[in-house]
Amino acid sequence: MNVFLAILGESLRLLRARWLFWVTLCISALVALIYLSVGFDEQGVTFAFGASHIKSELLVKGSPGAELLYTMIFSKYLVGIWLTLATLILGLISCGPIFPEFMLEGSAGVTLSKPISRWALFIYKFVGGLLFVAIQTLLFTVIIFIAIRWRIGIWNYSVFWSIPIVLTVFSYLFSVQVLIGVLTRSVMVSILVTILLWFMSWIVTLSEDTMYHFVHDKDNGSQLAMDPSQENQWQKWYQMVKFMHMITPKVSQTSALLNQKVVMSNGRNSSLGDYIKMNGKNSELGDAIKEAEVPRFSMEYIIGTSLGIELLILAFAGWKFSRRDF
Amino acid sequence: MSDAAVEIEYLRKRYGRFEALGGVSLTVPKGSVFGLLGPNGAGKSTLVKSLLTIIRPTECRGTLLGAPIGDRKTLRRVGYLPEQARFPEYLTGRQVISYSGQLTGVSNSEIKSRMDGLLSLVGMQGWADKAVSTYSKGMRQRIGLAQAMINTPDLIFLDEPTDGVDPEGRIDIRRMIDTMKAAGQTVFVNSHLLSEVEQVADYVAILARGQVIRSAPMSELTRGGQRYVIRSSGPVPPFVREKLEQNGIKVAGDTVTLETDNVSTVQPVIDALRTANVLIREIREEKPSLEDIFLEAVKGQGREAA
């Protein structure tokens, strides 16, 4: 346990020494403060702590619309853009050197000559790397938690789901980065390959979704006219893409789980479809959006298959690390 | 209970077709200062790293502090200063030592109690709370030594400890090695600097091309090849020279050389020179230096790239 704490402490010092860590932390705090600056009063929405004002009957203080909008800004936009995109990229850049630098001549020797198994060392250093995102997300979420209490008047504990979910997403990517780092000892290559895999994961998810609707949505007329042999061929292609999807870490889909997990005081999640319906202008569109928002895959499938792949990647990286001469 | 701190029966390491260590056999007595010599690329660091599990040997039989080589628990009793030690730049010297102690399983209270003594021993009290990034090469080596000693090891490996260190620092490191020896610790010094090893080592092994070509106590190594040299004021007269050469003594100009370690055989030569009124300028005893022994040993083995 002492060894684990020592390595964790050292990882923390490493992060503290990186200017990018502090820059990210400051931006996280700033983004959360901007969120906090949005409020509601008896006439509508206020911005910049009341400096600017937009009138809206739907979004008056204490209304369900205000709660829906405020929760949705967090779960859809702040998490989607800041936490699961910008923070992750900055996390990958900051944590990229952890393994390559450790494996430099003269650096690994001191640690590896200690009575600690290489597997334990590998896992501890991996966990240490996750600290970057854990700290950033924790700070961000705490401010959001306080902001929701201040603006909406409820303690919304479900926002803390963002910590394990963002951490899980980062762990998928970091495992790839660690593997590449162990294999090549190059920081730059490990960052680039990880971002490439991230992009590929997005392409695979998009392809699977598009092909699914193309092949299965016969009733709503989206399927093109195909003869049975063509349809069979498309089914084969879809099965192939589906398999690819299964063995790819589902970065965007795991992030999107936060939409389900962050709920409002009525126990429902914040849906854009609900918001449109609440406006009462386009009920059909609202229903369509709500339907599209329902994920086709269960949380267990999305996280289970992704973690399974992550485990395989880590096992291979750990095996290479444990057998390498330094 | 074995008297050896390290007993290598057989150690072999191959990298593909290249054989870095070809069946090394070596014994390091407990409480001694052991010098492993060899030209660059001889396999010295590979040998040490193999003992410390930093490198996975292709084949290895032997013991380290009585346990099979590779036993992790034994590493609690071992200290290591790697060649060109690189510590995280963001840590302070104190944090480097503390981190090393924690990884070795030393409790925080013990680390705290040993810290100041170690910093004082390596002469880094004034710099302990500054970041490693501000240290010179010599300072890094000093902190490296301190971190290797934080667990008060029974056996300590120093890989090229004086590399890049200024003369004052070298003297300090030699003193530290003496201190460790006095405390009963076994010190294994890896070096290509022969004069450094000569001054501290009790036992020496010479490694070349992955093979141990000489291994013996320092005193035994330097005993062979001892000689006495007598120098006269002006050339030795021909009749004296003839007489000495008849007795197998080398004479060249004003220099008479006797290949012996027995000082009594020198006396008749002095008498003969004095009887012939030869003025003696100098009489000196010469022992082969470690450099001579090393060069002799590696002769015929081929020289690795320096």
XYZ file of C-alpha atoms in Angstrom:
632
model
C 0.000 0.000 0.000
C 2.852 2.355 0.873
C 4.449 1.684 -2.493
C 1.151 2.402 -4.253
C 0.769 5.665 -2.359
C 4.390 6.581 -3.097
C 3.886 6.097 -6.843
C 0.563 7.929 -6.731
C 2.217 10.792 -4.863
C 4.991 10.905 -7.428
C 2.430 10.981 -10.246
C 0.714 13.884 -8.518
C 4.001 15.755 -8.294
C 4.600 15.084 -11.982
C 1.212 16.561 -12.857
C 1.776 19.552 -10.608
C 5.049 20.189 -12.379
C 3.362 20.385 -15.776
C 2.095 23.818 -16.729
C -0.575 22.225 -18.893
C -2.135 20.727 -15.781
C -2.576 24.173 -14.232
C -3.739 25.732 -17.495
C -6.379 23.016 -17.872
C -7.407 23.386 -14.257
C -7.803 27.145 -14.671
C -9.828 26.766 -17.872
C -11.982 24.099 -16.188
C -12.671 26.462 -13.334
C -13.384 29.290 -15.775
C -15.815 27.195 -17.826
C -17.587 26.126 -14.638
C -17.743 29.746 -13.485
C -19.255 30.810 -16.802
C -21.872 28.118 -16.220
C -22.398 29.480 -12.744
C -22.862 32.960 -14.185
C -25.993 31.818 -16.020
C -29.080 32.227 -13.851
C -32.848 32.647 -13.853
C -35.161 35.266 -12.436
C -38.863 36.070 -12.594
C -38.572 37.290 -16.167
C -36.259 34.784 -17.812
C -32.584 33.940 -18.173
C -29.713 36.078 -16.901
C -26.095 35.957 -18.041
C -22.791 37.125 -16.528
C -24.261 37.142 -13.015
C -27.202 39.270 -14.062
C -25.360 41.701 -16.323
C -27.329 40.554 -19.357
C -30.907 39.405 -19.539
C -33.245 37.529 -21.921
C -36.969 37.444 -21.249
C -38.653 34.051 -21.466
C -41.805 32.817 -19.775
C -40.627 29.259 -20.156
C -37.364 29.839 -18.351
C -38.396 31.793 -15.295
C -36.879 31.002 -11.946
C -38.177 27.765 -10.439
C -39.798 26.550 -13.669
C -39.229 23.018 -15.024
C -37.940 24.615 -18.233
C -35.190 26.417 -16.333
C -34.106 23.205 -14.648
C -34.222 21.297 -17.931
C -32.170 23.897 -19.776
C -29.615 24.283 -17.014
C -29.109 20.540 -16.597
C -28.989 20.018 -20.336
C -26.286 22.686 -20.810
C -24.154 20.686 -18.410
C -24.815 17.135 -19.549
C -24.873 17.805 -23.265
C -22.570 20.711 -23.934
C -20.166 21.230 -21.074
C -19.469 17.537 -20.721
C -19.567 16.894 -24.471
C -17.295 19.748 -25.447
C -15.123 20.549 -22.462
C -14.843 17.413 -20.334
C -14.879 14.710 -22.971
C -13.032 16.546 -25.704
C -10.752 19.385 -24.601
C -9.861 17.964 -21.184
C -9.175 14.546 -22.667
C -6.902 15.948 -25.368
C -5.005 18.008 -22.790
C -4.902 14.938 -20.539
C -3.363 12.862 -23.311
C -0.746 15.537 -23.958
C 0.072 15.849 -20.253
C 0.143 12.132 -19.518
C 1.861 11.134 -22.757
C 5.392 11.304 -21.295
C 4.632 9.195 -18.186
C 5.766 5.862 -19.607
C 8.254 6.939 -22.308
C 10.126 9.174 -19.832
C 10.095 6.497 -17.170
C 11.633 4.030 -19.601
C 14.602 6.253 -20.446
C 18.138 4.996 -19.758
C 19.088 5.745 -16.165
C 15.514 6.520 -15.142
C 13.849 3.114 -14.918
C 16.803 1.417 -13.236
C 16.323 2.952 -9.809
C 12.644 1.974 -9.625
C 13.018 -1.452 -11.198
C 15.781 -2.381 -8.756
C 13.273 -2.017 -5.912
C 11.312 -4.920 -4.450
C 8.198 -4.206 -6.482
C 6.884 -6.381 -9.271
C 6.851 -4.907 -12.732
C 3.152 -5.616 -13.105
C 2.371 -3.717 -9.923
C 4.586 -0.862 -11.037
C 2.866 -0.777 -14.416
C -0.619 -0.705 -12.906
C 0.303 1.922 -10.296
C 1.773 4.194 -12.930
C -1.303 3.716 -15.112
C -3.584 4.647 -12.222
C -1.313 7.610 -11.490
C -1.872 8.848 -15.040
C -5.632 8.797 -14.554
C -5.211 11.344 -11.772
C -4.940 14.140 -14.319
C -8.486 13.724 -15.539
C -9.797 12.717 -12.107
C -8.649 15.976 -10.525
C -9.838 18.133 -13.409
C -13.255 16.486 -13.513
C -13.661 16.564 -9.742
C -13.032 20.292 -9.531
C -15.272 20.981 -12.494
C -18.123 18.863 -11.170
C -17.999 20.339 -7.690
C -18.417 23.846 -9.132
C -21.257 22.591 -11.356
C -22.874 20.914 -8.351
C -22.774 24.196 -6.425
C -23.975 26.133 -9.480
C -27.044 23.929 -9.875
C -27.876 24.331 -6.192
C -27.515 28.087 -6.464
C -29.412 28.526 -9.723
C -32.035 25.778 -9.575
C -32.217 25.247 -5.849
C -31.599 21.512 -5.752
C -28.645 19.381 -4.764
C -28.259 17.335 -7.947
C -25.963 14.484 -6.956
C -26.357 12.825 -10.340
C -23.858 15.300 -11.843
C -21.133 13.363 -10.046
C -21.672 10.593 -12.595
C -19.470 12.708 -14.815
C -16.414 11.706 -12.756
C -16.519 7.922 -13.330
C -17.796 8.291 -16.877
C -15.160 10.784 -18.010
C -12.506 8.787 -16.181
C -13.642 5.607 -17.941
C -13.485 7.340 -21.318
C -10.005 8.643 -20.560
C -8.874 5.211 -19.417
C -9.803 3.739 -22.850
C -7.590 6.285 -24.566
C -4.840 6.262 -21.996
C -4.496 2.478 -22.263
C -3.765 2.863 -25.985
C -1.344 5.673 -25.258
C 0.449 3.538 -22.671
C 0.738 0.614 -25.082
C 2.205 2.794 -27.820
C 4.461 4.510 -25.289
C 5.779 1.162 -24.042
C 6.318 -0.141 -27.574
C 7.917 2.957 -29.087
C 9.138 4.999 -26.078
C 8.019 8.022 -28.103
C 5.739 10.632 -26.562
C 4.764 12.144 -29.884
C 3.937 8.819 -31.548
C 1.869 7.706 -28.551
C -0.189 10.923 -28.588
C -0.743 10.863 -32.342
C -1.695 7.185 -32.507
C -4.125 7.605 -29.610
C -5.839 10.565 -31.228
C -5.983 8.603 -34.475
C -7.621 5.679 -32.686
C -10.046 8.071 -31.050
C -10.986 9.378 -34.484
C -11.326 5.826 -35.805
C -13.580 4.952 -32.905
C -15.803 7.886 -33.819
C -15.863 6.809 -37.491
C -16.742 3.223 -36.548
C -19.536 4.368 -34.232
C -20.919 6.702 -36.886
C -20.665 3.999 -39.566
C -22.395 1.445 -37.393
C -25.221 3.834 -36.596
C -25.676 4.928 -40.195
C -25.579 1.382 -41.553
C -27.935 0.172 -38.863
C -30.578 2.665 -39.923
C -29.886 1.982 -43.575
C -30.378 -1.755 -43.144
C -33.060 -1.877 -40.482
C -35.309 1.139 -40.847
C -37.446 -0.331 -43.626
C -40.687 1.042 -42.286
C -39.832 4.697 -42.288
C -38.756 4.695 -45.912
C -35.118 5.447 -45.297
C -33.992 2.235 -46.966
C -33.189 2.456 -50.622
C -34.828 0.004 -52.991
C -32.632 -3.103 -52.959
C -33.001 -6.569 -54.365
C -32.512 -9.485 -51.951
C -28.889 -10.118 -52.997
C -27.996 -6.473 -52.421
C -29.757 -6.515 -49.112
C -27.844 -9.628 -48.171
C -24.609 -7.941 -49.127
C -25.463 -4.891 -47.022
C -26.301 -7.142 -44.099
C -22.865 -8.728 -44.380
C -21.221 -5.308 -44.443
C -23.254 -4.218 -41.484
C -22.297 -7.331 -39.506
C -18.664 -6.565 -40.217
C -19.007 -2.954 -39.072
C -20.957 -4.121 -36.052
C -18.094 -6.431 -35.117
C -15.651 -3.572 -35.563
C -17.865 -1.483 -33.355
C -17.912 -4.208 -30.728
C -14.105 -4.419 -30.511
C -13.537 -0.653 -30.539
C -13.488 1.412 -27.355
C -16.759 3.354 -27.548
C -15.526 6.787 -26.610
C -18.426 8.947 -27.790
C -21.107 6.486 -26.725
C -19.662 6.192 -23.233
C -19.579 9.989 -22.952
C -23.190 10.114 -24.124
C -24.202 7.881 -21.211
C -24.027 10.967 -19.065
C -27.265 12.141 -20.697
C -28.985 9.165 -19.141
C -27.276 9.375 -15.820
C -27.678 13.060 -15.067
C -31.309 13.454 -14.027
C -33.438 16.322 -12.870
C -35.469 16.628 -9.681
C -38.353 14.704 -11.296
C -36.031 11.772 -11.961
C -36.043 12.277 -15.751
C -32.984 13.028 -17.797
C -32.523 16.301 -19.575
C -33.633 15.838 -23.155
C -33.494 18.315 -26.012
C -36.712 16.704 -27.257
C -38.403 17.507 -23.948
C -37.238 21.085 -24.217
C -38.697 21.452 -27.716
C -41.923 19.823 -26.639
C -42.078 22.085 -23.635
C -41.940 25.045 -25.995
C -45.075 23.548 -27.558
C -44.122 24.638 -31.038
C -43.051 21.367 -32.652
C -44.211 18.352 -30.723
C -43.398 15.872 -33.521
C -39.838 17.076 -33.801
C -39.474 16.824 -30.055
C -40.684 13.222 -30.098
C -38.313 12.365 -32.958
C -35.371 13.856 -31.129
C -36.336 12.075 -27.922
C -36.522 8.780 -29.812
C -33.133 9.393 -31.423
C -31.667 10.157 -28.026
C -32.555 6.728 -26.704
C -29.372 4.682 -27.075
C -29.612 1.400 -28.979
C -26.984 -0.211 -26.796
C -27.181 -0.750 -23.086
C -24.726 0.869 -20.713
C -23.470 -2.599 -19.803
C -22.711 -3.364 -23.444
C -21.040 -0.034 -24.158
C -18.846 -0.001 -21.052
C -18.401 -3.779 -20.831
C -17.080 -4.266 -24.362
C -14.947 -1.116 -24.162
C -13.421 -2.081 -20.845
C -12.847 -5.585 -22.187
C -10.803 -4.168 -25.056
C -9.036 -1.794 -22.689
C -8.138 -4.721 -20.462
C -6.673 -6.622 -23.416
C -4.665 -3.579 -24.505
C -3.404 -3.052 -20.967
C -2.569 -6.724 -20.548
C -0.460 -6.626 -23.706
C 1.210 -3.361 -22.691
C 1.878 -4.728 -19.198
C 3.289 -7.934 -20.626
C 5.652 -6.008 -22.896
C 6.630 -3.748 -20.006
C 7.295 -6.665 -17.686
C 9.494 -8.465 -20.209
C 11.468 -5.512 -21.438
C 15.141 -4.957 -20.632
C 15.983 -1.483 -19.402
C 25.464 -19.265 5.688
C 27.502 -18.217 2.667
C 30.359 -15.742 2.977
C 29.548 -14.375 -0.425
C 27.295 -11.373 -0.944
C 27.016 -12.301 -4.597
C 27.721 -15.721 -5.999
C 27.196 -16.056 -9.721
C 27.560 -19.624 -10.898
C 26.554 -18.931 -14.454
C 25.155 -15.813 -16.051
C 24.440 -15.461 -19.714
C 22.674 -12.710 -21.618
C 22.035 -12.671 -25.323
C 20.448 -9.958 -27.444
C 19.511 -11.848 -30.557
C 22.811 -13.061 -31.961
C 24.899 -10.759 -29.819
C 26.157 -12.300 -26.618
C 26.535 -9.517 -24.029
C 27.504 -11.892 -21.227
C 28.805 -15.305 -22.076
C 28.541 -17.485 -19.006
C 29.992 -15.249 -16.314
C 31.001 -16.753 -12.996
C 31.870 -14.487 -10.093
C 32.029 -14.315 -6.311
C 31.810 -11.128 -4.280
C 32.819 -11.640 -0.627
C 30.633 -10.080 2.043
C 31.860 -6.800 3.495
C 34.300 -6.180 0.667
C 34.627 -3.467 -1.929
C 34.464 -5.275 -5.235
C 35.577 -3.552 -8.426
C 34.313 -4.764 -11.763
C 36.543 -3.418 -14.486
C 36.235 -3.499 -18.193
C 36.316 -1.363 -21.285
C 33.132 0.326 -22.465
C 30.780 -2.273 -23.889
C 32.351 -5.133 -21.941
C 29.052 -5.986 -20.262
C 29.606 -4.455 -16.802
C 26.270 -2.653 -16.611
C 24.483 -5.634 -18.141
C 25.871 -7.821 -15.374
C 24.729 -5.478 -12.603
C 21.328 -4.930 -14.196
C 20.884 -8.684 -14.515
C 21.493 -9.090 -10.801
C 18.949 -6.377 -10.048
C 16.219 -7.707 -12.407
C 16.415 -4.597 -14.568
C 17.512 -6.881 -17.377
C 16.173 -10.383 -17.804
C 19.172 -12.712 -18.173
C 18.990 -15.467 -20.754
C 20.314 -17.936 -18.209
C 21.216 -17.277 -14.622
C 22.218 -19.419 -11.658
C 23.497 -17.981 -8.429
C 22.630 -16.174 -5.259
C 22.389 -12.592 -4.086
C 22.629 -12.168 -0.310
C 21.845 -15.850 0.053
C 18.668 -15.850 -2.047
C 18.377 -16.871 -5.690
C 19.219 -14.057 -8.093
C 15.958 -12.431 -9.164
C 14.248 -12.789 -5.790
C 12.411 -9.490 -5.352
C 12.249 -9.508 -1.575
C 16.039 -9.586 -1.396
C 16.126 -6.272 -3.217
C 14.960 -4.620 0.022
C 18.528 -5.141 1.219
C 20.149 -3.785 -1.919
C 20.989 -0.237 -3.039
C 21.688 0.861 -6.581
C 23.131 3.921 -8.253
C 22.728 3.516 -12.018
C 25.141 4.855 -14.563
C 23.992 8.332 -15.628
C 21.209 8.274 -13.054
C 18.229 10.300 -14.197
C 15.807 11.405 -11.507
C 12.540 13.252 -12.128
C 13.489 16.883 -12.620
C 10.489 18.168 -10.699
C 11.442 16.364 -7.492
C 13.750 17.853 -4.896
C 16.749 15.894 -3.674
C 14.909 15.145 -0.441
C 11.904 13.840 -2.382
C 14.129 11.608 -4.549
C 15.614 9.998 -1.451
C 12.246 9.688 0.225
C 10.619 8.170 -2.882
C 13.440 5.636 -3.175
C 12.995 4.690 0.473
C 9.247 4.275 0.126
C 9.671 2.002 -2.889
C 12.116 -0.110 -0.903
C 9.610 -0.489 1.910
C 11.293 1.808 4.419
C 8.743 3.406 6.758
C 8.226 7.162 6.618
C 9.501 7.591 10.178
C 12.716 5.731 9.336
C 13.165 7.786 6.187
C 12.758 10.941 8.238
C 15.252 9.827 10.843
C 17.882 8.821 8.260
C 17.404 11.737 5.896
C 19.571 14.408 7.505
C 22.425 11.998 8.188
C 22.466 10.891 4.570
C 22.253 14.403 3.218
C 25.144 15.343 5.447
C 27.145 12.294 4.345
C 26.768 13.181 0.670
C 27.216 16.900 1.331
C 23.834 17.990 0.025
C 22.173 19.545 3.088
C 22.065 22.984 1.491
C 20.536 21.712 -1.729
C 18.121 19.087 -0.452
C 15.015 21.192 -0.984
C 15.913 22.428 -4.431
C 14.624 20.734 -7.580
C 16.850 18.166 -9.283
C 16.638 20.271 -12.450
C 18.916 22.825 -10.760
C 21.605 20.241 -9.864
C 24.973 19.735 -11.493
C 26.078 16.253 -12.589
C 28.060 15.813 -9.390
C 25.100 16.816 -7.228
C 22.889 14.309 -8.999
C 25.439 11.594 -8.286
C 25.535 12.589 -4.606
C 21.750 12.431 -4.341
C 21.899 9.173 -6.278
C 24.245 7.766 -3.682
C 22.011 8.928 -0.847
C 18.913 7.332 -2.372
C 20.863 4.103 -2.815
C 21.722 4.135 0.890
C 18.331 5.105 2.356
C 17.453 1.485 3.125
C 20.887 0.899 4.744
C 21.546 -1.908 2.273
C 23.762 -4.892 2.907
C 24.886 -4.698 -0.686
C 25.200 -1.581 -2.780
C 25.850 -1.397 -6.516
C 27.526 1.714 -7.866
C 27.630 1.848 -11.631
C 30.324 4.313 -12.742
C 29.829 6.414 -9.587
C 32.496 8.976 -10.404
C 31.534 9.455 -14.017
C 31.327 13.171 -14.733
C 32.178 14.103 -11.148
C 34.859 16.694 -10.365
C 38.043 15.687 -8.482
C 36.697 16.891 -5.140
C 33.531 14.906 -5.697
C 35.576 11.811 -6.527
C 37.435 12.060 -3.268
C 34.123 12.411 -1.436
C 32.710 9.352 -3.198
C 35.817 7.353 -2.264
C 35.310 8.421 1.352
C 31.701 7.333 1.208
C 32.725 3.947 -0.117
C 35.181 3.649 2.770
C 32.386 4.577 5.189
C 30.122 1.905 3.720
C 32.867 -0.683 3.983
C 33.535 0.297 7.578
C 29.830 -0.193 8.288
C 30.107 -3.770 7.006
C 28.283 -3.145 3.746
C 29.390 -4.838 0.558
C 30.101 -2.356 -2.215
C 30.096 -3.442 -5.840
C 31.717 -0.753 -7.989
C 31.443 -0.851 -11.750
C 33.981 1.322 -13.457
C 36.210 1.790 -16.426
C 38.330 4.253 -14.412
C 41.083 1.948 -13.199
C 42.753 4.403 -10.856
C 39.456 4.953 -9.049
C 38.925 1.265 -8.445
C 42.558 0.732 -7.503
C 42.148 3.126 -4.596
C 39.073 1.525 -3.063
C 38.695 -2.103 -4.124
C 39.634 -5.199 -2.115
C 38.685 -7.541 -4.920
C 38.774 -6.983 -8.642
C 37.340 -8.754 -11.647
C 38.121 -7.824 -15.209
C 35.379 -8.246 -17.739
C 35.986 -8.161 -21.465
C 33.634 -9.148 -24.248
C 31.169 -10.607 -21.803
C 33.718 -12.859 -20.079
C 35.489 -12.549 -16.736
C 39.144 -12.844 -17.683
C 40.717 -12.166 -14.264
C 39.243 -12.222 -10.791
C 41.285 -12.040 -7.601
C 41.914 -10.044 -4.438
C 43.604 -6.749 -5.230
C 46.686 -7.682 -3.176
C 47.105 -10.926 -5.105
C 46.732 -9.224 -8.453
C 49.424 -6.659 -7.744
C 51.818 -9.079 -6.053
C 53.040 -10.703 -9.265
C 55.378 -8.580 -11.371
C 56.900 -6.714 -8.443
C 60.400 -5.314 -9.066
C 63.129 -3.044 -7.697
C 64.764 -0.331 -9.744
C 68.165 1.162 -8.851
C 69.366 4.273 -10.626
C 72.992 5.393 -10.537
C 74.584 8.746 -11.148
C 75.946 8.109 -14.645
C 76.085 4.819 -16.528
C 76.907 1.619 -14.675
C 80.614 0.736 -15.345
C 81.005 -2.090 -17.937
C 82.681 -4.573 -15.549
C 79.879 -4.193 -12.975
C 77.290 -4.363 -15.702
C 78.795 -7.595 -17.058
C 78.782 -9.145 -13.609
C 75.148 -8.176 -12.941
C 73.952 -9.385 -16.323
C 75.661 -12.726 -15.714
C 73.333 -13.031 -12.699
C 70.278 -12.331 -14.820
C 69.862 -8.712 -13.730
C 68.812 -6.170 -16.333
C 71.058 -3.145 -16.785
C 70.332 -0.306 -19.181
C 72.485 2.840 -18.942
C 72.078 4.130 -15.405
C 69.188 1.782 -14.520
C 69.434 -1.624 -12.859
C 66.185 -3.602 -12.679
C 65.637 -6.653 -10.450
C 62.451 -8.675 -11.142
C 61.814 -9.847 -7.587
C 59.571 -9.233 -4.611
C 62.366 -10.248 -2.196
C 64.164 -7.184 -0.908
C 67.162 -9.227 0.366
C 68.225 -9.998 -3.209
C 68.674 -6.264 -3.800
C 71.342 -5.869 -1.092
C 74.284 -7.623 -2.912
C 73.582 -5.478 -5.993
C 73.808 -2.315 -3.908
C 77.050 -3.642 -2.386
C 78.519 -4.381 -5.819
C 77.658 -0.902 -7.083
C 79.046 0.823 -4.003
C 82.245 -1.262 -4.099
C 82.768 0.021 -7.644
C 82.235 3.576 -6.294
C 79.003 3.989 -8.227
C 76.839 6.728 -6.725
C 73.265 5.566 -6.204
C 70.665 8.241 -6.971
C 67.477 6.272 -6.345
C 66.178 2.881 -5.216
C 62.469 2.229 -5.642
C 60.049 -0.647 -5.313
C 57.656 -0.977 -8.248
C 54.371 -2.851 -8.288
C 52.292 -3.294 -11.406
C 49.396 -0.834 -11.483
C 45.875 -1.970 -12.084
C 46.249 -0.432 -15.494
C 49.202 -2.739 -16.254
C 47.237 -5.748 -15.031
C 44.176 -4.684 -16.967
C 46.086 -4.111 -20.196
C 47.866 -7.413 -19.758
C 44.574 -9.196 -19.158
C 42.710 -7.734 -22.094
C 45.686 -8.273 -24.396
C 44.734 -10.998 -26.785
C 41.067 -10.612 -25.943
C 40.698 -7.776 -28.440
C 39.777 -4.293 -27.358
C 36.203 -3.129 -27.315
C 35.444 0.331 -28.503
C 36.543 2.787 -25.886
